[in-house]
Short mmCIF file of N, CA and C in Angstrom, two decimals:
data_model
loop_
_atom_site.label_atom_id
_atom_site.label_comp_id
_atom_site.label_asym_id
_atom_site.label_seq_id
_atom_site.Cartn_x
_atom_site.Cartn_y
_atom_site.Cartn_z
N UNK A 817 -47.28 -8.93 34.97
CA UNK A 817 -47.14 -7.96 33.85
C UNK A 817 -45.65 -8.35 33.11
N UNK A 818 -45.31 -9.63 33.48
CA UNK A 818 -43.85 -9.71 32.82
C UNK A 818 -43.90 -9.84 31.35
N UNK A 819 -43.34 -9.06 30.46
CA UNK A 819 -43.20 -9.00 28.94
C UNK A 819 -44.51 -8.71 28.50
N UNK A 820 -45.28 -8.06 29.24
CA UNK A 820 -46.45 -7.33 28.80
C UNK A 820 -46.16 -5.97 27.96
N UNK A 821 -46.40 -6.04 26.47
CA UNK A 821 -46.00 -4.60 26.04
C UNK A 821 -46.67 -3.65 26.35
N UNK A 822 -48.23 -4.13 26.27
CA UNK A 822 -49.15 -2.96 26.53
C UNK A 822 -48.55 -2.22 28.12
N UNK A 823 -48.53 -2.88 29.00
CA UNK A 823 -48.04 -2.33 30.45
C UNK A 823 -46.99 -1.73 30.26
N UNK A 824 -45.87 -2.15 29.52
CA UNK A 824 -44.62 -1.64 29.61
C UNK A 824 -44.57 -0.14 28.72
N UNK A 825 -45.49 0.00 27.86
CA UNK A 825 -45.82 1.29 27.08
C UNK A 825 -46.64 2.14 27.91
N UNK A 826 -47.56 1.88 28.55
CA UNK A 826 -48.50 2.53 29.51
C UNK A 826 -47.43 3.13 30.75
N UNK A 827 -46.77 2.08 31.54
CA UNK A 827 -46.20 2.49 32.55
C UNK A 827 -44.64 3.02 32.21
N UNK A 828 -44.12 2.64 31.18
CA UNK A 828 -42.69 3.31 31.07
C UNK A 828 -42.61 4.10 29.77
N UNK A 829 -42.73 3.66 28.71
CA UNK A 829 -42.30 4.29 27.22
C UNK A 829 -43.14 5.51 27.31
N UNK A 830 -44.56 5.32 27.10
CA UNK A 830 -45.17 6.64 26.86
C UNK A 830 -44.86 7.76 28.16
N UNK A 831 -44.70 7.56 29.54
CA UNK A 831 -44.48 8.63 30.53
C UNK A 831 -43.40 9.22 29.97
N UNK A 832 -42.33 8.49 29.63
CA UNK A 832 -40.80 9.22 29.25
C UNK A 832 -40.96 10.18 28.07
N UNK A 833 -41.79 9.21 27.01
CA UNK A 833 -41.95 10.06 25.94
C UNK A 833 -42.53 11.25 25.95
N UNK A 834 -43.51 11.49 26.76
CA UNK A 834 -44.49 12.76 26.81
C UNK A 834 -43.77 13.67 27.98
N UNK A 835 -42.97 12.86 28.67
CA UNK A 835 -42.37 13.88 29.87
C UNK A 835 -40.86 14.64 29.37
N UNK A 836 -40.14 13.83 28.27
CA UNK A 836 -38.65 14.15 27.93
C UNK A 836 -38.84 14.45 26.48
N UNK A 837 -39.81 13.83 25.47
CA UNK A 837 -40.09 14.16 24.16
C UNK A 837 -38.37 13.75 23.69
N UNK A 838 -37.83 14.40 22.62
CA UNK A 838 -36.73 14.19 21.99
C UNK A 838 -35.32 14.03 22.92
N UNK A 839 -35.47 14.77 24.07
CA UNK A 839 -34.33 14.71 24.89
C UNK A 839 -34.11 13.21 25.66
N UNK A 840 -35.37 12.35 25.68
CA UNK A 840 -35.14 11.10 26.16
C UNK A 840 -33.79 10.43 25.90
N UNK A 841 -32.97 9.64 26.34
CA UNK A 841 -32.20 8.75 25.72
C UNK A 841 -32.74 7.45 25.57
N UNK A 842 -31.75 6.45 25.62
CA UNK A 842 -32.01 5.07 25.41
C UNK A 842 -32.81 4.55 26.41
N UNK A 843 -34.06 3.91 26.06
CA UNK A 843 -34.73 3.01 27.00
C UNK A 843 -34.63 1.90 27.37
N UNK A 844 -34.00 1.35 28.37
CA UNK A 844 -33.46 0.17 29.15
C UNK A 844 -34.35 -0.53 29.39
N UNK A 845 -34.57 -1.78 29.23
CA UNK A 845 -35.16 -2.99 29.97
C UNK A 845 -34.13 -3.76 30.37
N UNK A 846 -33.97 -3.86 31.98
CA UNK A 846 -33.06 -4.73 32.32
C UNK A 846 -33.74 -5.71 33.05
N UNK A 847 -33.09 -7.06 32.75
CA UNK A 847 -33.87 -8.27 33.29
C UNK A 847 -33.07 -8.93 34.35
N UNK A 848 -33.62 -9.07 35.57
CA UNK A 848 -32.85 -9.57 36.57
C UNK A 848 -32.56 -11.19 36.41
N UNK A 849 -32.04 -11.79 37.19
CA UNK A 849 -31.67 -13.23 36.80
C UNK A 849 -33.23 -13.80 36.63
N UNK A 850 -33.36 -14.58 35.81
CA UNK A 850 -34.37 -15.21 35.38
C UNK A 850 -34.97 -16.76 35.94
N UNK A 851 -34.19 -17.24 36.56
CA UNK A 851 -34.45 -18.50 37.14
C UNK A 851 -34.12 -19.69 36.16
N UNK A 852 -33.97 -21.01 36.97
CA UNK A 852 -33.74 -22.05 35.90
C UNK A 852 -34.84 -22.29 34.88
N UNK A 853 -36.24 -22.15 35.20
CA UNK A 853 -36.99 -22.61 34.24
C UNK A 853 -36.97 -21.91 33.03
N UNK A 854 -36.57 -20.70 32.96
CA UNK A 854 -36.22 -19.79 31.81
C UNK A 854 -34.82 -20.00 31.21
N UNK A 855 -33.74 -20.33 31.90
CA UNK A 855 -32.53 -20.24 31.49
C UNK A 855 -32.36 -21.75 31.17
N UNK A 856 -33.10 -22.67 31.31
CA UNK A 856 -32.64 -24.11 31.16
C UNK A 856 -33.13 -24.29 29.47
N UNK A 857 -34.23 -23.45 28.95
CA UNK A 857 -34.44 -22.98 27.57
C UNK A 857 -34.54 -21.60 27.20
N UNK A 858 -33.44 -21.52 26.92
CA UNK A 858 -33.04 -19.75 26.97
C UNK A 858 -34.15 -19.24 25.43
N UNK A 859 -34.00 -20.22 24.53
CA UNK A 859 -34.88 -19.65 23.28
C UNK A 859 -36.38 -19.33 23.49
N UNK A 860 -36.78 -19.85 24.47
CA UNK A 860 -38.48 -19.66 24.62
C UNK A 860 -38.28 -18.00 25.29
N UNK A 861 -37.77 -17.76 26.37
CA UNK A 861 -37.35 -16.27 26.68
C UNK A 861 -37.05 -15.31 25.23
N UNK A 862 -35.77 -15.94 24.79
CA UNK A 862 -35.96 -15.21 23.54
C UNK A 862 -36.76 -14.77 22.68
N UNK A 863 -37.62 -15.71 22.20
CA UNK A 863 -39.24 -15.53 21.49
C UNK A 863 -39.83 -14.68 22.16
N UNK A 864 -40.03 -14.87 23.41
CA UNK A 864 -41.03 -13.82 24.31
C UNK A 864 -40.49 -12.36 24.14
N UNK A 865 -39.23 -12.51 24.23
CA UNK A 865 -38.73 -11.12 24.52
C UNK A 865 -38.73 -10.45 23.01
N UNK A 866 -38.34 -11.04 21.98
CA UNK A 866 -38.58 -10.45 20.71
C UNK A 866 -40.14 -10.04 20.34
N UNK A 867 -40.93 -10.67 20.85
CA UNK A 867 -42.37 -10.61 20.47
C UNK A 867 -42.61 -9.30 21.23
N UNK A 868 -42.29 -9.12 22.64
CA UNK A 868 -42.49 -7.72 23.69
C UNK A 868 -41.70 -6.93 22.75
N UNK A 869 -40.80 -6.89 22.34
CA UNK A 869 -39.87 -5.58 22.04
C UNK A 869 -40.58 -5.24 20.48
N UNK A 870 -41.01 -6.19 19.96
CA UNK A 870 -41.51 -5.75 18.37
C UNK A 870 -42.68 -5.13 18.64
N UNK A 871 -43.54 -5.35 19.72
CA UNK A 871 -44.63 -4.28 19.79
C UNK A 871 -44.49 -2.96 20.57
N UNK A 872 -43.35 -2.66 20.78
CA UNK A 872 -43.17 -1.12 21.39
C UNK A 872 -42.99 -0.13 20.07
N UNK A 873 -43.47 0.83 20.68
CA UNK A 873 -43.86 1.95 19.47
C UNK A 873 -42.20 2.40 18.49
N UNK A 874 -42.34 2.80 17.87
CA UNK A 874 -41.34 3.20 16.82
C UNK A 874 -41.08 4.56 17.44
N UNK A 875 -39.86 4.89 17.24
CA UNK A 875 -39.40 6.12 17.79
C UNK A 875 -38.15 6.31 18.66
N UNK A 876 -38.22 5.82 20.04
CA UNK A 876 -37.36 5.66 20.98
C UNK A 876 -35.95 4.76 20.38
N UNK A 877 -35.02 4.74 21.03
CA UNK A 877 -33.92 3.67 20.91
C UNK A 877 -33.85 2.78 22.05
N UNK A 878 -34.16 1.75 22.14
CA UNK A 878 -34.42 0.72 23.23
C UNK A 878 -33.32 -0.36 23.20
N UNK A 879 -32.93 -0.78 24.44
CA UNK A 879 -31.83 -1.67 25.00
C UNK A 879 -32.38 -2.57 25.78
N UNK A 880 -31.42 -3.52 25.85
CA UNK A 880 -32.24 -4.73 26.84
C UNK A 880 -30.61 -5.36 27.48
N UNK A 881 -30.66 -5.39 28.71
CA UNK A 881 -29.71 -5.78 29.80
C UNK A 881 -30.12 -7.11 30.11
N UNK A 882 -29.58 -8.16 30.35
CA UNK A 882 -29.57 -9.59 31.06
C UNK A 882 -28.58 -9.91 32.10
N UNK A 883 -29.11 -10.60 33.03
CA UNK A 883 -28.18 -11.05 34.12
C UNK A 883 -28.16 -12.72 34.02
N UNK A 884 -28.16 -13.21 32.97
CA UNK A 884 -27.94 -14.51 32.82
C UNK A 884 -27.10 -14.71 31.69
N UNK A 885 -25.78 -15.49 31.88
CA UNK A 885 -24.90 -15.45 30.59
C UNK A 885 -25.47 -16.24 29.40
N UNK A 886 -26.12 -17.05 30.15
CA UNK A 886 -26.50 -18.30 29.02
C UNK A 886 -27.68 -17.84 28.02
N UNK A 887 -28.28 -16.57 28.19
CA UNK A 887 -28.76 -15.77 27.24
C UNK A 887 -28.20 -15.10 26.01
N UNK A 888 -26.60 -15.12 26.28
CA UNK A 888 -25.79 -14.60 25.48
C UNK A 888 -25.86 -15.60 24.07
N UNK A 889 -26.33 -15.67 23.30
CA UNK A 889 -26.28 -16.53 22.07
C UNK A 889 -26.46 -15.79 20.91
N UNK A 890 -26.12 -16.37 19.91
CA UNK A 890 -26.59 -15.94 18.50
C UNK A 890 -27.87 -15.58 18.12
N UNK A 891 -28.61 -16.64 18.64
CA UNK A 891 -30.24 -16.09 18.47
C UNK A 891 -30.37 -14.98 19.17
N UNK A 892 -29.97 -14.77 20.40
CA UNK A 892 -30.35 -13.62 21.41
C UNK A 892 -30.02 -12.24 20.44
N UNK A 893 -28.81 -12.26 19.64
CA UNK A 893 -28.54 -10.96 19.27
C UNK A 893 -29.14 -10.83 17.83
N UNK A 894 -29.65 -11.98 17.22
CA UNK A 894 -30.09 -11.59 15.87
C UNK A 894 -31.28 -11.38 16.24
N UNK A 895 -32.34 -12.06 17.34
CA UNK A 895 -33.67 -11.23 17.83
C UNK A 895 -33.70 -9.70 18.04
N UNK A 896 -32.32 -9.23 18.81
CA UNK A 896 -32.29 -7.96 18.85
C UNK A 896 -32.40 -7.23 17.65
N UNK A 897 -31.26 -7.63 16.87
CA UNK A 897 -31.17 -6.66 15.73
C UNK A 897 -32.56 -7.13 14.71
N UNK A 898 -33.26 -8.03 15.05
CA UNK A 898 -34.45 -8.12 14.11
C UNK A 898 -35.37 -7.11 14.36
N UNK A 899 -35.33 -6.51 15.43
CA UNK A 899 -36.28 -5.59 16.04
C UNK A 899 -35.83 -3.94 16.33
N UNK A 900 -34.36 -4.17 16.00
CA UNK A 900 -33.86 -2.79 16.18
C UNK A 900 -33.72 -2.26 17.66
N UNK A 901 -33.18 -3.50 18.48
CA UNK A 901 -33.02 -2.88 19.78
C UNK A 901 -31.51 -3.03 20.14
N UNK A 902 -30.78 -2.49 20.82
CA UNK A 902 -29.37 -2.53 21.18
C UNK A 902 -29.35 -3.62 22.55
N UNK A 903 -28.17 -4.00 22.35
CA UNK A 903 -27.88 -4.67 23.63
C UNK A 903 -26.89 -4.13 24.51
N UNK A 904 -27.11 -3.83 26.00
CA UNK A 904 -26.54 -2.98 26.91
C UNK A 904 -25.30 -4.16 27.81
N UNK A 905 -24.26 -3.77 27.35
CA UNK A 905 -23.24 -4.63 27.86
C UNK A 905 -23.24 -4.62 29.77
N UNK A 906 -23.48 -5.47 30.49
CA UNK A 906 -23.56 -5.65 31.55
C UNK A 906 -22.26 -6.11 32.52
N UNK A 907 -21.60 -5.01 33.36
CA UNK A 907 -20.47 -5.68 34.05
C UNK A 907 -21.20 -6.07 35.34
N UNK A 908 -21.27 -7.16 35.34
CA UNK A 908 -21.63 -7.94 36.70
C UNK A 908 -20.95 -9.29 37.04
N UNK A 909 -20.79 -9.87 37.98
CA UNK A 909 -20.33 -11.15 38.53
C UNK A 909 -20.99 -11.89 37.54
N UNK A 910 -22.21 -12.03 37.31
CA UNK A 910 -23.14 -13.16 36.68
C UNK A 910 -22.76 -13.08 35.24
N UNK A 911 -22.20 -12.23 34.93
CA UNK A 911 -22.22 -12.03 33.24
C UNK A 911 -20.76 -12.12 32.65
N UNK A 912 -20.27 -12.66 31.93
CA UNK A 912 -18.73 -12.71 31.09
C UNK A 912 -18.25 -11.49 31.29
N UNK A 913 -16.84 -11.18 31.21
CA UNK A 913 -16.35 -10.13 30.88
C UNK A 913 -16.53 -9.33 29.99
N UNK A 914 -16.13 -8.01 29.86
CA UNK A 914 -16.78 -7.05 28.86
C UNK A 914 -16.11 -7.61 27.52
N UNK A 915 -14.97 -8.11 27.68
CA UNK A 915 -14.29 -8.17 26.04
C UNK A 915 -15.40 -9.62 25.61
N UNK A 916 -15.62 -10.59 26.51
CA UNK A 916 -16.32 -11.71 25.94
C UNK A 916 -17.51 -11.19 25.58
N UNK A 917 -18.25 -10.44 26.18
CA UNK A 917 -19.62 -9.94 25.77
C UNK A 917 -19.51 -9.19 24.64
N UNK A 918 -18.55 -8.25 24.20
CA UNK A 918 -18.02 -7.56 23.20
C UNK A 918 -17.83 -8.61 21.87
N UNK A 919 -17.05 -9.44 22.01
CA UNK A 919 -16.86 -10.82 21.15
C UNK A 919 -18.32 -11.40 20.33
N UNK A 920 -19.15 -11.44 21.51
CA UNK A 920 -20.33 -12.35 21.33
C UNK A 920 -21.17 -11.41 20.47
N UNK A 921 -21.23 -10.08 20.74
CA UNK A 921 -22.01 -9.02 19.86
C UNK A 921 -21.39 -8.64 18.60
N UNK A 922 -20.37 -9.38 18.23
CA UNK A 922 -19.54 -8.68 17.27
C UNK A 922 -20.11 -8.71 15.90
N UNK A 923 -20.98 -9.51 15.53
CA UNK A 923 -21.88 -9.61 14.38
C UNK A 923 -23.35 -9.09 14.59
N UNK A 924 -23.33 -8.46 15.39
CA UNK A 924 -24.54 -7.80 15.78
C UNK A 924 -24.90 -6.39 15.13
N UNK A 925 -23.93 -6.06 14.40
CA UNK A 925 -23.91 -4.72 13.57
C UNK A 925 -23.51 -3.52 14.41
N UNK A 926 -23.04 -2.76 13.81
CA UNK A 926 -22.58 -1.30 14.60
C UNK A 926 -23.76 -0.45 14.81
N UNK A 927 -23.47 0.23 15.96
CA UNK A 927 -24.75 1.12 16.53
C UNK A 927 -24.18 1.75 17.88
N UNK A 928 -25.11 2.59 18.31
CA UNK A 928 -24.44 2.87 19.74
C UNK A 928 -24.47 2.06 20.63
N UNK A 929 -23.51 2.35 21.99
CA UNK A 929 -22.77 1.37 22.57
C UNK A 929 -23.54 1.95 23.95
N UNK A 930 -24.13 1.07 24.79
CA UNK A 930 -24.66 1.21 26.28
C UNK A 930 -23.95 0.27 27.11
N UNK A 931 -23.48 0.71 28.02
CA UNK A 931 -22.76 -0.26 29.11
C UNK A 931 -23.08 0.29 30.61
N UNK A 932 -23.64 -0.67 31.35
CA UNK A 932 -23.84 -0.46 32.80
C UNK A 932 -22.66 -1.25 33.56
N UNK A 933 -21.83 -0.44 34.14
CA UNK A 933 -20.73 -0.99 35.02
C UNK A 933 -21.31 -1.11 36.38
N UNK A 934 -21.71 -2.10 36.75
CA UNK A 934 -22.66 -2.23 37.97
C UNK A 934 -21.84 -2.60 39.37
N UNK A 935 -21.29 -3.82 39.18
CA UNK A 935 -20.80 -4.18 40.45
C UNK A 935 -19.44 -5.25 40.14
N UNK A 936 -18.35 -5.02 40.96
CA UNK A 936 -17.00 -5.40 40.95
C UNK A 936 -17.07 -7.09 40.92
N UNK A 937 -16.56 -7.87 40.45
CA UNK A 937 -16.62 -9.36 40.42
C UNK A 937 -16.02 -9.66 41.76
N UNK A 938 -16.87 -10.66 42.70
CA UNK A 938 -16.35 -11.23 43.94
C UNK A 938 -17.13 -10.58 45.16
N UNK A 939 -17.90 -9.37 44.84
CA UNK A 939 -18.73 -8.94 45.60
C UNK A 939 -20.45 -9.30 45.40
N UNK A 940 -20.99 -9.06 46.48
CA UNK A 940 -22.54 -9.12 46.22
C UNK A 940 -22.77 -7.40 46.53
N UNK A 941 -23.75 -6.91 46.20
CA UNK A 941 -24.27 -5.62 46.29
C UNK A 941 -23.72 -5.28 47.88
N UNK A 942 -24.53 -6.20 48.57
CA UNK A 942 -24.37 -5.64 49.97
C UNK A 942 -22.83 -5.74 50.45
N UNK A 943 -21.95 -6.59 50.02
CA UNK A 943 -20.60 -6.41 50.45
C UNK A 943 -19.95 -4.98 49.92
N UNK A 944 -20.40 -4.91 48.68
CA UNK A 944 -19.75 -3.70 48.09
C UNK A 944 -20.13 -2.42 48.76
N UNK A 945 -21.27 -2.55 49.27
CA UNK A 945 -21.86 -1.13 49.84
C UNK A 945 -21.42 -1.11 51.10
N UNK A 946 -21.24 -2.18 51.98
CA UNK A 946 -20.69 -2.02 53.35
C UNK A 946 -19.01 -1.51 53.21
N UNK A 947 -18.32 -2.29 51.93
CA UNK A 947 -16.79 -1.90 51.91
C UNK A 947 -16.63 -0.54 51.09
N UNK A 948 -17.51 -0.04 50.41
CA UNK A 948 -17.46 0.97 49.60
C UNK A 948 -17.79 2.33 50.30
N UNK A 949 -18.65 2.22 51.23
CA UNK A 949 -19.29 3.36 51.85
C UNK A 949 -18.18 4.15 52.43
N UNK A 950 -18.32 5.53 52.14
CA UNK A 950 -19.35 6.34 51.83
C UNK A 950 -19.29 6.88 50.31
N UNK A 951 -18.54 5.83 49.78
CA UNK A 951 -18.54 6.14 48.23
C UNK A 951 -17.74 7.37 47.76
N UNK A 952 -16.60 7.76 48.17
CA UNK A 952 -16.00 8.94 47.97
C UNK A 952 -14.76 8.62 47.55
N UNK A 953 -14.23 7.20 47.14
CA UNK A 953 -12.62 7.36 46.73
C UNK A 953 -13.11 5.50 46.22
N UNK A 954 -12.09 5.31 45.34
CA UNK A 954 -11.90 4.12 44.55
C UNK A 954 -11.32 3.15 45.28
N UNK A 955 -12.27 2.27 46.01
CA UNK A 955 -11.70 1.32 47.14
C UNK A 955 -10.66 -0.06 46.41
N UNK A 956 -11.72 -0.28 45.22
CA UNK A 956 -11.06 -1.86 44.71
C UNK A 956 -11.22 -1.41 43.07
N UNK A 957 -9.80 -0.99 42.84
CA UNK A 957 -10.20 -0.58 41.12
C UNK A 957 -10.12 -2.03 40.19
N UNK A 958 -10.65 -1.64 39.23
CA UNK A 958 -10.99 -2.75 38.35
C UNK A 958 -10.18 -2.29 36.74
N UNK A 959 -8.86 -2.33 36.57
CA UNK A 959 -8.14 -1.80 35.76
C UNK A 959 -8.60 -2.59 34.28
N UNK A 960 -8.92 -3.87 34.59
CA UNK A 960 -8.92 -4.65 33.35
C UNK A 960 -10.16 -4.46 32.68
N UNK A 961 -11.29 -4.17 33.39
CA UNK A 961 -12.64 -3.77 33.23
C UNK A 961 -12.55 -2.44 32.61
N UNK A 962 -11.84 -1.59 33.15
CA UNK A 962 -11.52 -0.20 32.55
C UNK A 962 -11.13 -0.07 31.13
N UNK A 963 -9.99 -1.02 31.03
CA UNK A 963 -9.48 -0.91 29.99
C UNK A 963 -10.22 -1.57 28.50
N UNK A 964 -10.85 -2.60 29.15
CA UNK A 964 -11.92 -3.45 28.01
C UNK A 964 -13.01 -2.50 27.73
N UNK A 965 -13.53 -1.51 28.38
CA UNK A 965 -14.57 -0.59 28.24
C UNK A 965 -13.86 0.60 27.08
N UNK A 966 -12.77 0.93 27.79
CA UNK A 966 -12.17 2.03 26.93
C UNK A 966 -11.94 1.81 25.38
N UNK A 967 -11.61 0.49 25.36
CA UNK A 967 -11.39 0.02 23.81
C UNK A 967 -12.48 -0.20 23.22
N UNK A 968 -13.64 -0.81 23.92
CA UNK A 968 -14.75 -0.67 23.23
C UNK A 968 -15.57 0.56 22.76
N UNK A 969 -15.24 1.55 23.58
CA UNK A 969 -15.90 2.47 23.26
C UNK A 969 -15.13 3.28 22.22
N UNK A 970 -13.73 3.12 21.95
CA UNK A 970 -13.03 3.66 20.71
C UNK A 970 -13.32 2.94 19.42
N UNK A 971 -13.62 1.55 19.47
CA UNK A 971 -14.00 1.48 18.21
C UNK A 971 -15.61 1.56 18.06
N UNK A 972 -16.51 1.98 18.87
CA UNK A 972 -17.84 2.52 18.68
C UNK A 972 -17.78 3.73 18.28
N UNK A 973 -16.78 4.66 18.92
CA UNK A 973 -16.72 6.13 18.58
C UNK A 973 -16.15 6.11 17.04
N UNK A 974 -15.23 5.14 16.73
CA UNK A 974 -14.19 5.45 15.23
C UNK A 974 -15.42 5.01 14.44
N UNK A 975 -16.28 3.93 14.52
CA UNK A 975 -17.60 3.53 13.76
C UNK A 975 -18.49 4.63 13.40
N UNK A 976 -18.36 5.76 14.27
CA UNK A 976 -19.10 7.12 14.14
C UNK A 976 -20.59 6.98 15.28
N UNK A 977 -20.60 6.23 16.13
CA UNK A 977 -21.31 6.18 16.95
C UNK A 977 -21.53 6.61 18.59
N UNK A 978 -22.53 6.66 18.94
CA UNK A 978 -22.05 7.55 20.37
C UNK A 978 -22.10 6.01 21.53
N UNK A 979 -21.36 6.53 22.65
CA UNK A 979 -21.43 5.63 23.70
C UNK A 979 -22.07 6.44 25.04
N UNK A 980 -22.93 5.36 25.67
CA UNK A 980 -23.13 5.73 27.23
C UNK A 980 -22.84 4.92 28.06
N UNK A 981 -22.02 5.14 29.17
CA UNK A 981 -21.48 4.54 29.95
C UNK A 981 -22.24 5.05 31.70
N UNK A 982 -22.77 3.84 32.33
CA UNK A 982 -23.59 4.33 33.30
C UNK A 982 -22.60 3.50 34.36
N UNK A 983 -22.32 4.20 35.52
CA UNK A 983 -21.51 3.43 36.59
C UNK A 983 -21.97 3.33 37.86
N UNK A 984 -22.13 2.41 38.63
CA UNK A 984 -22.53 2.21 40.12
C UNK A 984 -21.21 2.67 40.94
N UNK A 985 -21.82 3.06 42.17
CA UNK A 985 -20.85 3.24 43.32
C UNK A 985 -19.96 1.78 43.65
N UNK A 986 -20.75 0.78 43.45
CA UNK A 986 -20.59 -0.66 43.70
C UNK A 986 -19.45 -1.05 42.73
N UNK A 987 -19.09 -0.47 41.79
CA UNK A 987 -18.06 -1.01 40.76
C UNK A 987 -16.72 -0.85 41.46
N UNK A 988 -16.21 0.39 41.74
CA UNK A 988 -15.11 0.44 42.61
C UNK A 988 -14.79 1.16 43.71
N UNK A 989 -16.21 1.84 44.06
CA UNK A 989 -16.02 2.53 45.21
C UNK A 989 -16.83 3.94 45.41
N UNK A 990 -16.74 4.75 43.93
CA UNK A 990 -16.86 5.80 43.66
C UNK A 990 -17.52 6.28 42.26
N UNK A 991 -18.65 5.96 41.66
CA UNK A 991 -19.06 6.26 40.37
C UNK A 991 -18.54 7.26 39.73
N UNK A 992 -18.68 8.64 40.22
CA UNK A 992 -17.89 9.56 39.80
C UNK A 992 -16.33 9.71 39.22
N UNK A 993 -15.84 9.08 40.19
CA UNK A 993 -14.39 8.75 40.14
C UNK A 993 -14.10 7.59 39.08
N UNK A 994 -14.94 6.64 39.26
CA UNK A 994 -14.73 5.52 38.28
C UNK A 994 -14.88 6.32 36.83
N UNK A 995 -15.80 7.22 36.80
CA UNK A 995 -16.08 7.53 35.02
C UNK A 995 -14.71 8.57 34.61
N UNK A 996 -14.27 9.30 35.76
CA UNK A 996 -13.10 10.28 35.68
C UNK A 996 -12.05 9.08 35.29
N UNK A 997 -11.80 8.21 35.86
CA UNK A 997 -10.65 7.34 35.43
C UNK A 997 -11.23 6.87 33.90
N UNK A 998 -12.21 6.19 33.77
CA UNK A 998 -12.67 5.70 32.44
C UNK A 998 -12.41 6.86 31.36
N UNK A 999 -12.82 8.17 31.38
CA UNK A 999 -12.47 8.99 30.52
C UNK A 999 -10.84 9.02 30.32
N UNK A 1000 -10.15 9.49 31.52
CA UNK A 1000 -8.92 9.10 31.25
C UNK A 1000 -8.17 8.02 30.46
N UNK A 1001 -8.74 6.78 30.56
CA UNK A 1001 -8.44 5.68 29.72
C UNK A 1001 -8.85 5.81 28.42
N UNK A 1002 -10.20 6.37 28.19
CA UNK A 1002 -10.41 6.71 26.71
C UNK A 1002 -9.42 7.47 25.97
N UNK A 1003 -8.95 8.56 26.70
CA UNK A 1003 -8.10 9.49 25.92
C UNK A 1003 -6.89 8.56 25.74
N UNK A 1004 -6.30 7.97 26.53
CA UNK A 1004 -5.03 7.38 26.45
C UNK A 1004 -5.30 6.55 25.27
N UNK A 1005 -6.31 5.75 25.07
CA UNK A 1005 -6.68 4.79 24.09
C UNK A 1005 -6.58 5.66 22.85
N UNK A 1006 -7.31 6.69 22.89
CA UNK A 1006 -7.34 7.32 21.81
C UNK A 1006 -6.17 8.06 21.09
N UNK A 1007 -5.16 8.44 22.02
CA UNK A 1007 -3.96 8.71 21.77
C UNK A 1007 -2.99 7.43 21.05
N UNK A 1008 -3.34 6.52 21.33
CA UNK A 1008 -2.33 5.40 21.04
C UNK A 1008 -3.00 4.83 19.81
N UNK A 1009 -4.26 5.17 19.70
CA UNK A 1009 -4.81 4.65 18.24
C UNK A 1009 -4.51 5.84 17.31
N UNK A 1010 -4.45 7.06 17.44
CA UNK A 1010 -3.81 8.09 16.64
C UNK A 1010 -2.52 7.88 16.17
N UNK A 1011 -1.61 7.23 17.23
CA UNK A 1011 0.10 7.29 17.16
C UNK A 1011 0.23 5.79 16.31
N UNK A 1012 -0.72 5.05 16.23
CA UNK A 1012 -0.74 3.80 15.61
C UNK A 1012 -1.04 3.98 13.83
N UNK A 1013 -2.22 4.87 14.07
CA UNK A 1013 -2.83 4.93 12.75
C UNK A 1013 -1.79 6.35 11.85
#
């Protein structure tokens, strides 16, 4: 059922719309690593993705997250823009740093920001779970990523758009504490921005 629009509507979009209605947030399609067949010629996947997204019903805000840095191209972003779909910044060892992803999407146009802070670089999910369990403290903080996300959030808010940040326990050790620290970093960035302005 890969990139089957009818299946996605039946199994995901319509159940969300009927269950949550206007309370539904952004509907995210996350694509795991696609393998060498796809990444060797990313244009093919991008064309298929655009056709898939273009067939979805109007109304919800859709977003796409990928796990292959070779997909992060001008054509990828222009195809999302053409169908009105947002890009989800994925914080994951397979992807470029947040600042690099932000630079790549700079011509994409302003709009809501969605970030998934998934996994700290240098870990597999299994390694992170083992080291970070029971997920009640920040075991391995990632201040560079936190600062990059805070700056990206500030730029988005300044442009009049919302930010949605989803954190995983495998990001630093405790998703709730990661988000508390991120909120503090955003407040600090806002103060600096106000003082500079």
